[in-house]
Tab-separated table of C-alpha atoms in Angstrom:
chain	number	residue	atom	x	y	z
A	499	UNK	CA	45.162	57.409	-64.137
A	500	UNK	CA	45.394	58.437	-60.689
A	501	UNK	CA	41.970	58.698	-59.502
A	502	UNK	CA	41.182	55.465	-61.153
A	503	UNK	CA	44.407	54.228	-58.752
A	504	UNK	CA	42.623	56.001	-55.767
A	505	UNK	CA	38.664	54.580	-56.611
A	506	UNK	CA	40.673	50.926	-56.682
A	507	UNK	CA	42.730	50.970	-53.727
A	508	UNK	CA	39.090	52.892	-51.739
A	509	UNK	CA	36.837	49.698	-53.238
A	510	UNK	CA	39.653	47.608	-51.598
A	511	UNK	CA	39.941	48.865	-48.601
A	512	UNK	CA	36.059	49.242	-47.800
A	513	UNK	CA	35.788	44.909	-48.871
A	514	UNK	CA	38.210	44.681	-46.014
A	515	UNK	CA	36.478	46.646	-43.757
A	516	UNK	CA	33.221	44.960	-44.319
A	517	UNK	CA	34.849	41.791	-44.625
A	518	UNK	CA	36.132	41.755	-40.638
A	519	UNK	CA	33.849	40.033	-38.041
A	520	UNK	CA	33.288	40.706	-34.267
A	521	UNK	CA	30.919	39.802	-31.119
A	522	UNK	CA	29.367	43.229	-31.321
A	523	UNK	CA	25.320	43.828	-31.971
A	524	UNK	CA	24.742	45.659	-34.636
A	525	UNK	CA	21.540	46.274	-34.132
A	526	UNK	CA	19.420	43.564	-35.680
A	527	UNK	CA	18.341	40.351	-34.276
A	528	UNK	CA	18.656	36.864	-36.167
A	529	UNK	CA	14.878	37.148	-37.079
A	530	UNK	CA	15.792	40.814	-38.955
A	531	UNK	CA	14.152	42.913	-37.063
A	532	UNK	CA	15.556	46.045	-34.331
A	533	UNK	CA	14.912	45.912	-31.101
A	534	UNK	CA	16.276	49.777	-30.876
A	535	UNK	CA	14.005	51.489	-28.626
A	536	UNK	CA	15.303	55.032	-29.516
A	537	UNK	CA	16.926	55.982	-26.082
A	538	UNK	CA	20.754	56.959	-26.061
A	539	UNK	CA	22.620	54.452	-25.664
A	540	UNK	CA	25.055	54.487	-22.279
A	541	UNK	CA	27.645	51.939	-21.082
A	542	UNK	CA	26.039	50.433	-18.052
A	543	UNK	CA	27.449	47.446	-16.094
A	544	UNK	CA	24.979	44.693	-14.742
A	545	UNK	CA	24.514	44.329	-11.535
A	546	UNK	CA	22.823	41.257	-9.737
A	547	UNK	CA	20.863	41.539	-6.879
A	548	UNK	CA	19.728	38.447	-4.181
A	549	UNK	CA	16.580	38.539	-2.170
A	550	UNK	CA	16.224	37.395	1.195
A	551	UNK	CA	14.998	34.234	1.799
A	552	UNK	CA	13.976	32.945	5.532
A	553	UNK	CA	17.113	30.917	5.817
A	554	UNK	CA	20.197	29.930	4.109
A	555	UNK	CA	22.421	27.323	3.737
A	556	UNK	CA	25.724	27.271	3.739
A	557	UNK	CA	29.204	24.947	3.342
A	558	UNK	CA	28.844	21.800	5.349
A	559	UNK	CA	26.875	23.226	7.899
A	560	UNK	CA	22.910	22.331	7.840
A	561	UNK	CA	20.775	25.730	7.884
A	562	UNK	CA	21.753	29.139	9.544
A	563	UNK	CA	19.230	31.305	10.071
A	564	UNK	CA	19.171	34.616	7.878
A	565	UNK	CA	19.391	37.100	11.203
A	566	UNK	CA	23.026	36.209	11.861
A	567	UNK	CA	25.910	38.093	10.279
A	568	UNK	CA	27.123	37.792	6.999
A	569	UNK	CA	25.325	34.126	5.955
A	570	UNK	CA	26.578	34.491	2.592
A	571	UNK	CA	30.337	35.581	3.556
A	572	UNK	CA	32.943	34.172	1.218
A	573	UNK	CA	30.540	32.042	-0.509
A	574	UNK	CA	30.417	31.516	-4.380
A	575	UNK	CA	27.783	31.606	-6.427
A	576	UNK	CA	27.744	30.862	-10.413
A	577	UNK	CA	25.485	33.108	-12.868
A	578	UNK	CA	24.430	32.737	-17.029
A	579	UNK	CA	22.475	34.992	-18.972
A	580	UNK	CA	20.869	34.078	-22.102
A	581	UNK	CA	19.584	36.085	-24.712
A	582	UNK	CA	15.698	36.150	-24.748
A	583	UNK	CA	15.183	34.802	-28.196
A	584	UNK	CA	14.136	31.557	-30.188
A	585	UNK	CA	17.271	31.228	-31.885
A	586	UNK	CA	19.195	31.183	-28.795
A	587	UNK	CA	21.131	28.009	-27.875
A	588	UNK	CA	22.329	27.470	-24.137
A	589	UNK	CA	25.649	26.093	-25.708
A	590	UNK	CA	26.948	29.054	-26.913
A	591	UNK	CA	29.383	30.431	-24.565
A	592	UNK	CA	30.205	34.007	-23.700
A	593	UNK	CA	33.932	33.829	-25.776
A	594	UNK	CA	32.337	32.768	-28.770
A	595	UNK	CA	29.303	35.261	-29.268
A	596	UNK	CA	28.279	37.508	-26.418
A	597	UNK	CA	25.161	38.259	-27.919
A	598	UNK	CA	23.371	34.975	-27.113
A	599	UNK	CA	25.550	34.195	-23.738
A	600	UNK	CA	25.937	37.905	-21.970
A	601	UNK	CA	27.399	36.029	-18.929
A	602	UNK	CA	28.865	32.510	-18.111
A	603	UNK	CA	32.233	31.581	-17.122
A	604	UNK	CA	34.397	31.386	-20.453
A	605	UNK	CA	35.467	34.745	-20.684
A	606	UNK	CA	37.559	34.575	-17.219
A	607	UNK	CA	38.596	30.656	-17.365
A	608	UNK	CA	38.795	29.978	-21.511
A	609	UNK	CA	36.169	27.276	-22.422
A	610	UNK	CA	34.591	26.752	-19.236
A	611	UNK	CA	31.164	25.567	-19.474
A	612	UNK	CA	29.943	26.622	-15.770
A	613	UNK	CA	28.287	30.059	-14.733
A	614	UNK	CA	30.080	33.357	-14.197
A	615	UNK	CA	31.376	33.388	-10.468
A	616	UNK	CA	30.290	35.957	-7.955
A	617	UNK	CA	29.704	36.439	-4.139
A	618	UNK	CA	27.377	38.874	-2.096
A	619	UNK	CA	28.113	42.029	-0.836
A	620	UNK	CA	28.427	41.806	2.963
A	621	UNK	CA	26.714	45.406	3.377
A	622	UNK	CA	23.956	45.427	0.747
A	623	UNK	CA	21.789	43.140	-1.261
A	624	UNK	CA	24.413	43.456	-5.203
A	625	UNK	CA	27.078	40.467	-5.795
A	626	UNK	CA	30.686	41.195	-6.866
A	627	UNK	CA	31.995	39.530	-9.660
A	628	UNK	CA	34.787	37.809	-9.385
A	629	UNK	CA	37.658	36.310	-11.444
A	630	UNK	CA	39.909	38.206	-13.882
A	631	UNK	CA	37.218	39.644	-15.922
A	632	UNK	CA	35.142	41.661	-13.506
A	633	UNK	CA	32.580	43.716	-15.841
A	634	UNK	CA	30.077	42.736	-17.581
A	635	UNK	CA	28.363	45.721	-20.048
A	636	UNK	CA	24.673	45.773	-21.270
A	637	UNK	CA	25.099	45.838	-25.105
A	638	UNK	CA	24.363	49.234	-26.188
A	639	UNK	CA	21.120	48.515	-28.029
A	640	UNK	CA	18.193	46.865	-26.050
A	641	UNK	CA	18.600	43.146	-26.065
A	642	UNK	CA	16.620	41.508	-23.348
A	643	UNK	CA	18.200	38.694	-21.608
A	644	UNK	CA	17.399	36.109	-18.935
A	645	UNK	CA	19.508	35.367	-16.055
A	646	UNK	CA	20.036	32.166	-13.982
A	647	UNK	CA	21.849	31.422	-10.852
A	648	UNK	CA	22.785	28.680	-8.655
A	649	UNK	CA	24.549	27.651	-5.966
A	650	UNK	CA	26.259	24.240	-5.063
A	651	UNK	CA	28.581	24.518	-1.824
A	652	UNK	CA	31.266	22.324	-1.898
A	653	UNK	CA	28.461	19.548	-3.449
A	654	UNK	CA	31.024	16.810	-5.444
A	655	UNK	CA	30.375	17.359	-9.481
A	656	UNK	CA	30.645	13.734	-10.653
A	657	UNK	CA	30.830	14.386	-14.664
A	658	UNK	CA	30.209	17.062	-16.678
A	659	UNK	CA	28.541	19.755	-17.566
A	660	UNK	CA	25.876	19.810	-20.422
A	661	UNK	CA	24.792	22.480	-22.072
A	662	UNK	CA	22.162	21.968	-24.874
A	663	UNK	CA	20.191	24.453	-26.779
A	664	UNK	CA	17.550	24.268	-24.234
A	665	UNK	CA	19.515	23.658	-20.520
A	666	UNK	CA	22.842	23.500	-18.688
A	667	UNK	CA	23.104	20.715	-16.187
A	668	UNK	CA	25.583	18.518	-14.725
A	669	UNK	CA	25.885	15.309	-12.138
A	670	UNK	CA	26.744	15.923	-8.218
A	671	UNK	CA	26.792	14.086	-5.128
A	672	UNK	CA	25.825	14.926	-2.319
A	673	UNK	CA	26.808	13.923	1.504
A	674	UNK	CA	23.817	15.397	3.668
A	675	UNK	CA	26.370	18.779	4.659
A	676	UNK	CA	25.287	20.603	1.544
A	677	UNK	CA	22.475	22.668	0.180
A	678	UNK	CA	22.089	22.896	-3.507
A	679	UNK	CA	20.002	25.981	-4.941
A	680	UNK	CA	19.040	27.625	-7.592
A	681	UNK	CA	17.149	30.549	-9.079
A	682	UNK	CA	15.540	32.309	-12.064
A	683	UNK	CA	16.041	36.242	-12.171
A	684	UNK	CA	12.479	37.706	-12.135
A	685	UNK	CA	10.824	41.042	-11.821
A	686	UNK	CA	10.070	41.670	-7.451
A	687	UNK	CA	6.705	43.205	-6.510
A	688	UNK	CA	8.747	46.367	-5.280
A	689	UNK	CA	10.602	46.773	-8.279
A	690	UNK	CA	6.930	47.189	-9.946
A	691	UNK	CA	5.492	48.903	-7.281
A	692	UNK	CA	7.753	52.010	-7.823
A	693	UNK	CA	5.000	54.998	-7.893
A	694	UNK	CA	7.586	56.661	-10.198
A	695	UNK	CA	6.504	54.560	-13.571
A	696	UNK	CA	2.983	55.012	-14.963
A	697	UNK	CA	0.870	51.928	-16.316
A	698	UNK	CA	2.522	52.430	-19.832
A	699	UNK	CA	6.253	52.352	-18.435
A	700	UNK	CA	5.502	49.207	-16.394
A	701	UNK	CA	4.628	47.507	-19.522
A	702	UNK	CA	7.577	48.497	-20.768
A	703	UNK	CA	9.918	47.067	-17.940
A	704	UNK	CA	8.026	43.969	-17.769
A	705	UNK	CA	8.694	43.174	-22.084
A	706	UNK	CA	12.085	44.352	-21.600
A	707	UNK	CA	13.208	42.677	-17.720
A	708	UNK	CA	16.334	42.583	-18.258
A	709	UNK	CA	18.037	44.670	-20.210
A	710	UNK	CA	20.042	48.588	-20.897
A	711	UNK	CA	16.298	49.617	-20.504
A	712	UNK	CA	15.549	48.057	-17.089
A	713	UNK	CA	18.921	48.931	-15.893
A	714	UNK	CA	18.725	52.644	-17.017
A	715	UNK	CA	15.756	52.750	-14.404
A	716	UNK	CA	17.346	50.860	-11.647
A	717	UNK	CA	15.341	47.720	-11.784
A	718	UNK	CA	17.838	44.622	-11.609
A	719	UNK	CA	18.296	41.132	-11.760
A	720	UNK	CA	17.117	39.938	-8.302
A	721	UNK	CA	17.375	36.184	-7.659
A	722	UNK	CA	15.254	34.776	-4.691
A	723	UNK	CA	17.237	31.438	-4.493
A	724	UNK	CA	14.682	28.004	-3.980
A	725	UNK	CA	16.248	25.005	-1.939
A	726	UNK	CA	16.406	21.689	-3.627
A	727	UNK	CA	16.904	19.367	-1.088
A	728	UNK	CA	14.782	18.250	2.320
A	729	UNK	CA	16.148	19.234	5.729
A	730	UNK	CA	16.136	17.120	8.351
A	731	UNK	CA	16.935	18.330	11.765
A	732	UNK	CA	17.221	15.781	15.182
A	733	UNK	CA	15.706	16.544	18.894
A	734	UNK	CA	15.814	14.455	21.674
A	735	UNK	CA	13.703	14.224	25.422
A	736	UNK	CA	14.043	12.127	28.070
A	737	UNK	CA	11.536	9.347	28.102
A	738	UNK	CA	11.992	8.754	31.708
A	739	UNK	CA	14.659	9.031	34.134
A	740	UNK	CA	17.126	6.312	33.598
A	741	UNK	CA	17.389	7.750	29.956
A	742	UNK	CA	19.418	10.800	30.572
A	743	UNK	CA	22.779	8.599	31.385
A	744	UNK	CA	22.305	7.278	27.524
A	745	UNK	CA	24.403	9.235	24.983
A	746	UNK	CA	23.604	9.605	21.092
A	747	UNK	CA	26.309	8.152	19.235
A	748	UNK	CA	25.744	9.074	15.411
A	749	UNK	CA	22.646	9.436	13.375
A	750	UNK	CA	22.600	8.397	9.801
A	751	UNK	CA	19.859	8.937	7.117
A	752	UNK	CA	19.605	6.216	3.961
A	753	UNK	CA	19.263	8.825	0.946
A	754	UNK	CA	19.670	8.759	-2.879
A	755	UNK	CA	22.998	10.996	-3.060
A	756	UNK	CA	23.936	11.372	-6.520
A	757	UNK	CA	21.751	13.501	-8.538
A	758	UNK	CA	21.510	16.091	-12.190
A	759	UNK	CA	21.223	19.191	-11.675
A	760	UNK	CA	19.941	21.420	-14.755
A	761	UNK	CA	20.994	25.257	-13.218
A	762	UNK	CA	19.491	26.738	-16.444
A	763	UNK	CA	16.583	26.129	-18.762
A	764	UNK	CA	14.278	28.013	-21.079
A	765	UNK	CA	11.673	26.386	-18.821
A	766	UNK	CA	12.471	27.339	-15.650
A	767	UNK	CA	10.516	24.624	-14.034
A	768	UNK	CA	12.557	22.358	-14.964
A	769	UNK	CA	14.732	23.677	-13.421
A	770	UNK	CA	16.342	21.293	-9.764
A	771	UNK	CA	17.466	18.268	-8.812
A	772	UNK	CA	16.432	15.189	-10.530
A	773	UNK	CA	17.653	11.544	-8.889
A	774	UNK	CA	15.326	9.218	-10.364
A	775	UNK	CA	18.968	8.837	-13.251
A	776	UNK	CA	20.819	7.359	-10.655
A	777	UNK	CA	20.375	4.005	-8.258
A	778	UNK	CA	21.289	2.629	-4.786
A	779	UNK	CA	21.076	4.704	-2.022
A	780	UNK	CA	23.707	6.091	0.502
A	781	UNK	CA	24.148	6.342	4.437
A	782	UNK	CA	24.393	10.464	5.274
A	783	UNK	CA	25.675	10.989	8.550
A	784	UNK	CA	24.687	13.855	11.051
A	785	UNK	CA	27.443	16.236	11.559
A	786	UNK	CA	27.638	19.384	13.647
A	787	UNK	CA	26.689	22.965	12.869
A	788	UNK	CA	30.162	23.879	11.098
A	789	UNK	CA	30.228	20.485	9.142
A	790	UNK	CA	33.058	18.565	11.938
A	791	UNK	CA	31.948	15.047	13.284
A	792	UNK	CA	29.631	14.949	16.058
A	793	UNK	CA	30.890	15.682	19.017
A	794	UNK	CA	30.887	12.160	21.372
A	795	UNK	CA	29.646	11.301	25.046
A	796	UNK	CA	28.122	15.157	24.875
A	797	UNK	CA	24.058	14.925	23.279
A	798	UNK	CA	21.799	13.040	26.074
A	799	UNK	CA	18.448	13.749	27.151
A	800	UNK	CA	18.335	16.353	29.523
A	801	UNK	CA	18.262	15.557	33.048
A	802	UNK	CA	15.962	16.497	35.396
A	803	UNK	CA	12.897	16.697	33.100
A	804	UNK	CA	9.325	17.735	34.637
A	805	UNK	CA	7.796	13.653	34.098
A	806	UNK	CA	4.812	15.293	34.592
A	807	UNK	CA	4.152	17.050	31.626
A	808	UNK	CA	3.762	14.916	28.057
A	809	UNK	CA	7.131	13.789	26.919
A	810	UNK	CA	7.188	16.189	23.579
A	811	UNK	CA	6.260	18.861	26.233
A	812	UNK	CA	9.977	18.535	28.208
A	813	UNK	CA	13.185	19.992	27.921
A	814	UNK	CA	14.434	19.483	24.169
A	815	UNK	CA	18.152	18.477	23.568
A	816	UNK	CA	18.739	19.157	19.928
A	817	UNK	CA	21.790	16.835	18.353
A	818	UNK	CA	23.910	18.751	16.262
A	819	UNK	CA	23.313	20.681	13.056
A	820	UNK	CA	21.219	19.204	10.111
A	821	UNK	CA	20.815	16.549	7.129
A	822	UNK	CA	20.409	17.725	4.173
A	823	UNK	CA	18.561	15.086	1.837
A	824	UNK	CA	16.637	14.080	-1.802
A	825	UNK	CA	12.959	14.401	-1.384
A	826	UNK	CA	11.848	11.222	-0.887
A	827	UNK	CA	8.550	9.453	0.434
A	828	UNK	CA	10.106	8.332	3.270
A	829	UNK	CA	13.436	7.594	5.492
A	830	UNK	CA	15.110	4.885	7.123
A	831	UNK	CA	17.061	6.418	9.900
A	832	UNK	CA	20.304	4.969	12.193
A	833	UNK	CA	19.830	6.035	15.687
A	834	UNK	CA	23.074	4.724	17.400
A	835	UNK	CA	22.704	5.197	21.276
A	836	UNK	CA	25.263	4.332	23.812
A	837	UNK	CA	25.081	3.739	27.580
A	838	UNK	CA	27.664	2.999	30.650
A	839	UNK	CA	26.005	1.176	33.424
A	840	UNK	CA	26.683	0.986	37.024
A	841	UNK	CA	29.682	-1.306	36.307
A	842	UNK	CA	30.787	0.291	34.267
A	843	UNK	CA	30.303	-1.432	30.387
A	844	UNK	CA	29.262	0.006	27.516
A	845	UNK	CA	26.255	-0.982	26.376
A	846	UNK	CA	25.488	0.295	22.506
A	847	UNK	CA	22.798	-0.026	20.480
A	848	UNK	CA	21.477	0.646	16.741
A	849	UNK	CA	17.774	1.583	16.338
A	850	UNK	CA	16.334	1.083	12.893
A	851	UNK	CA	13.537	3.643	12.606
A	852	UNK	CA	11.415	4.248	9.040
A	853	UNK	CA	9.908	7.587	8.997
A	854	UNK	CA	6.999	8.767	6.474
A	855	UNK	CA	4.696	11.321	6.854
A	856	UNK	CA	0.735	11.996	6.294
A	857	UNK	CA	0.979	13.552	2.631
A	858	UNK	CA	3.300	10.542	1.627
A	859	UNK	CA	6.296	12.439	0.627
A	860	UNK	CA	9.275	14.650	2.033
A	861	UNK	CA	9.197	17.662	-0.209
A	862	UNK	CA	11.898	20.001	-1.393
A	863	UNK	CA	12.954	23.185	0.320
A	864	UNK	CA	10.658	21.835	3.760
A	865	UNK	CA	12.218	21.913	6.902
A	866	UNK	CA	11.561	18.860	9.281
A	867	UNK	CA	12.379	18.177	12.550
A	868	UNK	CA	12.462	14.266	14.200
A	869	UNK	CA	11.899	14.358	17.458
A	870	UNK	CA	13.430	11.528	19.421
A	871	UNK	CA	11.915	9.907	23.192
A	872	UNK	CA	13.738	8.239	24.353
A	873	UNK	CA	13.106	5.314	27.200
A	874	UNK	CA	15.774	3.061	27.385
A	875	UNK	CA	18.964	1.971	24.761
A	876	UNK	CA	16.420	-0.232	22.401
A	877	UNK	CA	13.496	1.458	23.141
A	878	UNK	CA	12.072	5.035	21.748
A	879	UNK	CA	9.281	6.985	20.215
A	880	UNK	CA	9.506	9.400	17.222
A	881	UNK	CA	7.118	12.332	15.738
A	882	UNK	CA	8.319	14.201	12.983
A	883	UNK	CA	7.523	18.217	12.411
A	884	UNK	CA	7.020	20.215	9.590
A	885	UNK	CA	9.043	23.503	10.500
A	886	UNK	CA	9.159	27.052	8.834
A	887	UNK	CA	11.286	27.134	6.054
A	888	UNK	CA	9.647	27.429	2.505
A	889	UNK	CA	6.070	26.438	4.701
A	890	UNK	CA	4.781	25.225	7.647
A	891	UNK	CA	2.352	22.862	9.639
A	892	UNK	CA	2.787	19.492	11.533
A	893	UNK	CA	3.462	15.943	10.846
A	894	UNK	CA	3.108	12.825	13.083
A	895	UNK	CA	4.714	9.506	13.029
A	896	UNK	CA	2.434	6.529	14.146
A	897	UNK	CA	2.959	5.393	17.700
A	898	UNK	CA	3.637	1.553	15.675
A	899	UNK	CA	6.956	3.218	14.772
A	900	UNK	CA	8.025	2.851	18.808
A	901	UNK	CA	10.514	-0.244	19.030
């Protein structure tokens, strides 16, 4: 009687062992099949990595250039990963099944739909996670997973988030202070350039980038970050000499402002910005370098230019920081001047300039600068410059743009 007691209570006690469910992998994927590549299986953390692009952006400031220190000090950025696999839906979050969603931001704030917070390393190229929940652990078997991060300043979210099977987006606004980027983990040429793996092995990291199997040979998510938005930057020369007594006031740029932004999607080109869901059009003003109001009765052309030379050839005064804008085929810019004469009035004036340029559109992640001559309170000339940022080259405005 007692062993038949004992087989009973063992049958009972294995249903409730079977019976319990968790987030762990066990090994097979929804499809059925393994994707155990025979290795031992180790506990190691991920670690994200950031390339270096020529120039970043940062809170409310326009661009700083990359060779100052620290350009991504106290700034955060937001990170998913996604399990590689057709079955995989974007709205899963981490809490609910880490399998499909390694990373997002639900285990450290419950529910949240946004990406996993981190910020750079001020000493090497790795990002710190932050939040309460500061480790994030390959699973043990070798699941391959994409990662996606992004970056929005202190950009105004203006609804919320979506995530779909397919994407994670959400509405912002922007007010020409901000830069808004994102990125796509992918393998870098160095990573694959390390002599150390033969032909077969790199064939091997690129099927399995990322995963416990890339990690195990040092080869980690690396994110080269791609700017969304146009920047605009503002010069000014002295036209001739009664110029350099008149003072620039505020410069404005008409821009669409509100925007989607999809920071994740199986298709990573469609990944960006996309305005065309939202109308009207809004006035972004020209601030300075740290994101304050311009400074007043303090950007005039300089004095004592060489008249000689052509006037795009003098002294440059450049006004401020930077806009940051939507791509757009062309711009309607606010050049507010003011002058005291002799007597002593104020004389101010508003000049209504529309800029295009040659290829008929303002792209993404270009760098442009509008170069102001100014002759008199009503009366200037204006080029516009493609600068290095993403690309270079050279734009010009028509001379039928002088007022």
């Amino acid at each position: 009687m007692m062993p038949r007691l004992g087989y009973i209570l063992t049958i009972i006690l294995l249903a409730l062992v079977t019976g319990c469910t968790d987030n762990s992998y066990d090994g097979v994927l929804p499809d059925g099949s393994s994707v155990y590549t025979g290795e031992d299986s180790e506990q190691l953390p991920v670690l994200l990595a950031m390339g270096i692009p020529d120039e970043i952006m940062t809170k409310g400031s326009g661009a700083i250039d990359y060779d100052i220190e620290f350009p991504w000090k106290d700034k955060d950025l937001y990170f998913y990963a996604f399990l590689r696999d057709m079955n995989t839906s974007f709205a899963t979050l981490s809490s609910e099944d880490d399998r499909y969603c390694l990373i997002d931001g639900s285990v450290d704030d419950e529910g949240s739909l946004f990406g996993k917070r981190a910020r750079k390393n001020l000493y090497d190229a790795y990002l710190n996670w932050m939040g309460p929940d500061r480790t994030v652990i390959y699973p043990a078997l070798d699941l391959v997973y994409d990662f996606y991060g992004y970056y929005i300043d202190d950009a105004r979210i203006i609804g919320d988030v979506e995530r779909t099977d397919y994407a994670v987006r959400f509405p912002v606004e922007i007010d020409g202070s901000q830069d808004l980027m994102s990125a796509k983990a992918e393998l870098t040429e160095e990573q694959l350039a390390d002599t150390s793996f033969d032909e077969e092995e790199k064939g091997q990291i690129l099927a399995h980038a990322f995963s416990q199997y890339t990690a195990k040979r040092d080869i980690h998510p690396t994110f080269l970050f791609k700017h969304h938005l146009t920047r605009l930057r503002f010069e000014i020369y002295s036209g001739m000499p009664k110029s350099e007594d008149i003072y620039v006031d505020s410069i404005l740029v008409s821009s669409k402002s509100k925007c989607v932004f999809t920071v994740a999607h199986k298709n990573a080109e469609s990944m960006g910005l996309d305005f065309s869901l939202f109308d009207g059009y809004s006035m972004l003003r020209l601030t300075e370098r740290d994101g304050s109001a311009l400074l007043q009765d303090t950007y005039h052309p300089a004095s004592g230019s060489d008249y000689s030379l052509p006037v795009f050839d003098r002294e440059k005064v450049e006004v401020g920081g930077s806009i940051l804008a939507a791509p757009d085929t062309e711009y309607t810019i606010n050049l507010h001047f003011k002058e005291t004469t002799e007597s002593g009035r104020v004389q101010e004036h508003n000049n209504v300039i529309t800029i295009e340029h040659s290829s008929g559109r303002f792209l993404a992640g270009n760098q442009y600068v509008v170069r102001v001559a100014v002759y008199g309170l009503m009366d200037v000339d204006v080029t516009v410059g493609l600068e290095p940022w993403e690309d270079g080259g050279s734009l010009v405005i028509d001379e039928e743009d002088r007022l």
